[in-house]
Structures are given as C-alpha cells and as structure tokens.
GROMACS .gro file of C-alpha atoms in nm:
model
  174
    1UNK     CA    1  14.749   1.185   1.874
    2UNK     CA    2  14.988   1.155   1.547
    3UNK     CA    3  14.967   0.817   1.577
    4UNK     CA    4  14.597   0.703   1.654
    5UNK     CA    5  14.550   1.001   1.352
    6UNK     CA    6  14.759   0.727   1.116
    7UNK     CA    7  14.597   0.452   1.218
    8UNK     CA    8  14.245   0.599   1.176
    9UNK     CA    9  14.393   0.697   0.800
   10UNK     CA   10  14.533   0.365   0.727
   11UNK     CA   11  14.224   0.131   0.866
   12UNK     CA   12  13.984   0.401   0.717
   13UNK     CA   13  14.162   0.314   0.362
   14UNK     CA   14  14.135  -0.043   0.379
   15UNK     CA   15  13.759  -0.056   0.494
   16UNK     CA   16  13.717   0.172   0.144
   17UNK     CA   17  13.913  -0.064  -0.065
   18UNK     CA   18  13.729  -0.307   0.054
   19UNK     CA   19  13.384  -0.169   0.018
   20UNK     CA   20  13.504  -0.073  -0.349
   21UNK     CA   21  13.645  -0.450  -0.411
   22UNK     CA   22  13.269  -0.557  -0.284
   23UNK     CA   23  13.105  -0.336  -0.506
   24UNK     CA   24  13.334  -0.360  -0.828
   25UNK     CA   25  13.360  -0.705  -0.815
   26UNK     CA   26  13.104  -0.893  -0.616
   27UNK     CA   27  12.803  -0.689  -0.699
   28UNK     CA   28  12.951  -0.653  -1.111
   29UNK     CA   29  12.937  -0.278  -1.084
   30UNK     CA   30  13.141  -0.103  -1.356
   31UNK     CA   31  13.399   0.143  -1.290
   32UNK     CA   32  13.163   0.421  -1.390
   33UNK     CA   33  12.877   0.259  -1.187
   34UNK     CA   34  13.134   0.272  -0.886
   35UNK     CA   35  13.198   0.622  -0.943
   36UNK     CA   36  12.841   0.704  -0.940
   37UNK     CA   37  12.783   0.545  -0.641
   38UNK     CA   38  13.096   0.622  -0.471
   39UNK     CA   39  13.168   1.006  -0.584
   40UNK     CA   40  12.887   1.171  -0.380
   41UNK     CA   41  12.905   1.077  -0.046
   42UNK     CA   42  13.382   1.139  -0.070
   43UNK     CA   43  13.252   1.437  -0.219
   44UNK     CA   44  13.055   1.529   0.073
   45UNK     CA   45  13.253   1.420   0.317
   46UNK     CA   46  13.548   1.609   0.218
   47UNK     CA   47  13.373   1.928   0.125
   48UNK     CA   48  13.213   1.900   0.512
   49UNK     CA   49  13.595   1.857   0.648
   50UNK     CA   50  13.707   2.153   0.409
   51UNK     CA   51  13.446   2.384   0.534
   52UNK     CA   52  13.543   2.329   0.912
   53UNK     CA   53  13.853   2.302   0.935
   54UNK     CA   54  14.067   2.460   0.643
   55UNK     CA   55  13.744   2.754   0.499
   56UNK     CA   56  13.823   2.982   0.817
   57UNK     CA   57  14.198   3.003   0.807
   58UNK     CA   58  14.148   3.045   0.451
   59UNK     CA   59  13.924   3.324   0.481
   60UNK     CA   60  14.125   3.480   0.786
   61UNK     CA   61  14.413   3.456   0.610
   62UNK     CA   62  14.292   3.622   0.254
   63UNK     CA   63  14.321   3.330   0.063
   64UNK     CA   64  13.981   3.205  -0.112
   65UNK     CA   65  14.111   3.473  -0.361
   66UNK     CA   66  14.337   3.185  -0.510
   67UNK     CA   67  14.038   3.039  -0.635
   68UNK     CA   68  13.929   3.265  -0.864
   69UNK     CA   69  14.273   3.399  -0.906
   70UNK     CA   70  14.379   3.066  -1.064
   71UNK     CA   71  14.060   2.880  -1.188
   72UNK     CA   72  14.232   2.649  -1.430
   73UNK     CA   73  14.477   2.547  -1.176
   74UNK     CA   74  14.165   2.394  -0.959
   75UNK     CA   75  14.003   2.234  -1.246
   76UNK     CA   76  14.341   2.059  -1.367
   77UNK     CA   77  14.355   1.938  -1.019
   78UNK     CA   78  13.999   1.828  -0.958
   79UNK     CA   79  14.061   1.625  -1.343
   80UNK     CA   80  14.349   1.466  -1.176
   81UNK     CA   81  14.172   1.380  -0.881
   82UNK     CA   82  13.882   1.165  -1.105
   83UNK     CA   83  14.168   1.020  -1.337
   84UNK     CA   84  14.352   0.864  -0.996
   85UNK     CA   85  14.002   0.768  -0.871
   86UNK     CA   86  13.948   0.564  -1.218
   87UNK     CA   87  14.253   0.427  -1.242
   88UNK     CA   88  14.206   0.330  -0.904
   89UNK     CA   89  13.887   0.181  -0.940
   90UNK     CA   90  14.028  -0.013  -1.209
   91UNK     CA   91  14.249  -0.113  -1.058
   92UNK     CA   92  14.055  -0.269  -0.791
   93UNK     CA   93  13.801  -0.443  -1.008
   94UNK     CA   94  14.131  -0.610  -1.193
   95UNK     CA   95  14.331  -0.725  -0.906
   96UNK     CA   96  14.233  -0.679  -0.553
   97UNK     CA   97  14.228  -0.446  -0.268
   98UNK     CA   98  14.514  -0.631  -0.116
   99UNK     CA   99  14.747  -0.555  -0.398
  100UNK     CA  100  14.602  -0.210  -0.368
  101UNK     CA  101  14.702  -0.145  -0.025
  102UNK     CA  102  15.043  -0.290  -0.088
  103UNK     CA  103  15.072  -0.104  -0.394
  104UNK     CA  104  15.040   0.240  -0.217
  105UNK     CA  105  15.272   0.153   0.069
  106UNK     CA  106  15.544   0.071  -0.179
  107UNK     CA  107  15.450   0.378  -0.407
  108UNK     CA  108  15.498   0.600  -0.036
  109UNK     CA  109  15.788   0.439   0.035
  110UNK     CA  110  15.948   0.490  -0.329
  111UNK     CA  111  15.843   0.864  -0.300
  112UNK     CA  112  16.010   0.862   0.047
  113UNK     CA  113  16.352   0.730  -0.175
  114UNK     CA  114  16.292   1.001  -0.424
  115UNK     CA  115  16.314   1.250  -0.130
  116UNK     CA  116  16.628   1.123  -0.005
  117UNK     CA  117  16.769   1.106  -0.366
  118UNK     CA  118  16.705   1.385  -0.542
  119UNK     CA  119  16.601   1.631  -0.206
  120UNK     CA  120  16.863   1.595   0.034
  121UNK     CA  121  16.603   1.456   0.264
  122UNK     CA  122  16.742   1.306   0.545
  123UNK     CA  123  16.654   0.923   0.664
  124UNK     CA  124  16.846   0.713   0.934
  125UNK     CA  125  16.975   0.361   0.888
  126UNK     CA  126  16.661   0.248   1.095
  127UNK     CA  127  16.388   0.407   0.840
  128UNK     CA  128  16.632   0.282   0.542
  129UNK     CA  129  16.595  -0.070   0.729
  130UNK     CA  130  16.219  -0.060   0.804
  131UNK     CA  131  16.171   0.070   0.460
  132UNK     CA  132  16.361  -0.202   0.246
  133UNK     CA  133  16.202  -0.491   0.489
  134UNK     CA  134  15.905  -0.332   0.345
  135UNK     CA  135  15.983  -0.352  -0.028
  136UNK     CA  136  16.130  -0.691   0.016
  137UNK     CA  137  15.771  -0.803   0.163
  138UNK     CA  138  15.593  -0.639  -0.179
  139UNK     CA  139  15.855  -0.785  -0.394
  140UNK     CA  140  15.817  -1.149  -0.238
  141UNK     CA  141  15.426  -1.134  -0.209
  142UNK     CA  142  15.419  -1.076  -0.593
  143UNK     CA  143  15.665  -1.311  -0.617
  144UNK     CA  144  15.434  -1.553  -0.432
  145UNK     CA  145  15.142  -1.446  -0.656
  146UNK     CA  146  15.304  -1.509  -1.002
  147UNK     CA  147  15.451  -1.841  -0.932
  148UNK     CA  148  15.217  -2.032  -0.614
  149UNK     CA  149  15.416  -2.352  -0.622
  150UNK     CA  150  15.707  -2.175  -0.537
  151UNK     CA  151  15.501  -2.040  -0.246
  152UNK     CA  152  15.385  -2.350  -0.146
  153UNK     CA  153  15.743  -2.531  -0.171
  154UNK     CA  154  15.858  -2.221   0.067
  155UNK     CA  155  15.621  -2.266   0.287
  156UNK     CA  156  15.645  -2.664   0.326
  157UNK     CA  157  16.016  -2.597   0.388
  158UNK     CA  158  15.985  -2.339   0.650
  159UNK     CA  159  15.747  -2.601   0.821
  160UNK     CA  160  15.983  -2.865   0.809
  161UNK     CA  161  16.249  -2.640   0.911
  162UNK     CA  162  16.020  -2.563   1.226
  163UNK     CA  163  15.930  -2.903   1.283
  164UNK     CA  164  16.324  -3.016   1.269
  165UNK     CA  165  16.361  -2.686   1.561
  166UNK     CA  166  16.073  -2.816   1.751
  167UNK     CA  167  16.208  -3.196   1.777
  168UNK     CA  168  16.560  -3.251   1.841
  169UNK     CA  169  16.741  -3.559   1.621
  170UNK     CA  170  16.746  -3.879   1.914
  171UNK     CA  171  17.095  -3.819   2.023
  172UNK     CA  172  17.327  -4.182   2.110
  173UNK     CA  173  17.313  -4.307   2.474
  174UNK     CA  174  17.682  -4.318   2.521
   0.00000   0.00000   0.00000
C-alpha cells in the first residue's frame, strides 16, 4: 500500500508540474496569473483531505486548541507555504518541469544526507549507493544541459562503443 501510496505522490507531482509548465509557459500566464488560477482548487483539495482525515483525530484528541493557541505560528506557515509556491512557479516558467522534478529529488536526497550527518540517522551502503547514483544522474544531466556538444560527443561514443560490442573485428583464418 506504501508503495502504490508513493507512486500515486510522485506521478500526481509530475502531472502538476506539467499542467503548471503548460500554463506558465505555453499559455504566457504570469506567476501571479498561475497562482490565481492554481491556488483555489490545492486549496480545496487539501482543506477536503484535512477535514476527513486529520479534523477528527484532531478534535478527539483536544487539539484544534493549537490553532488559536498559536495563531501567528499558522500564519508564518501558511506565508511560507505561498513563498515556496512562487518560487516554485518561477521556477517553472524559467526552466522546466523536468529540472523541477529533478531538482526536488536531489533536494530529498540532500535532506536525507543532512539526516545522516548531523542526526545520527542511520542509512545502509545500499541507500548510500542508490542515493549517490542518483546525484551523479542530476549532476551529469546539468552537465548535459550547460554544455550539449559534450552530450552529443558522449552519446556518439557510447554508440560506437555499442556498435564495436555488437560486431566483432573479422578475426584471421589461420
């Protein structure tokens, strides 16, 4: 259930970037234009899953006090919330929601680091391996991106190199 849960997140999150790429930069919508559009309908869709499925703990467990216990602690948060949504945004209509995606794997995996570093989280050679195959691909896709005829030259030598696999030299009849 964990799993399919992920991969509902993770395909969820690149259908919005998407979307958002379409509308920032095919359409010409500004960032604040975006927002407009965009802010309603997350807005309603995460009040709907608040209400049914964190509200009634909440309320069993005495804690909707916090809110008016701590007022300016929800509106610093909810301030935070827009500022990552612009930036985002921004982000989007600069580059692309490719680099986006890749951006906030590496940004989870270098908060993963940070836990191990400064936490005493634990992480076995296998995650440490999966995890720095991962920041290797980010570093060579911008890589890629800055200079293209280096990408191209890599990837005309890997060809040959797989053609020169696929067809073995004529050997001499002896």
């Amino acid at each position: 259930v964990g799993l399919l849960m992920m991969m509902a997140s993770e395909v969820s999150e690149a259908v919005n970037l998407v979307l958002t790429q379409r509308l920032l930069q095919d359409c010409k919508f500004t960032v604040m234009e975006g927002l407009y559009a965009l802010a309603p309908p997350s807005a309603a869709c995460l009040f709907s899953a608040a209400a049914i499925l964190e509200w009634p703990a909440m309320a069993r467990q005495g804690h909707l006090e916090v809110l008016t216990q701590r007022p300016e602690m929800f509106a610093a948060a909810a301030a935070l919330g827009l500022a990552v949504n612009f930036c985002n945004m921004l982000l989007v209509q600069v580059t692309s929601s490719l680099f986006c995606k890749i951006l906030n794997t590496v940004r989870g995996i270098c908060l993963i680091y940070v836990g191990v570093l400064f936490y005493g989280e634990e992480m076995t050679f296998t995650e440490f391996s999966g995890y720095l195959v991962a920041l290797l691909g980010f570093v060579a896709y911008n890589y890629v991106q800055m200079f293209p005829n280096e990408g191209e030259r890599l990837e005309s030598a890997e060809h040959t190199a797989l053609i020169n696999i696929e067809e073995p030299a004529d050997s001499e009849p002896g």
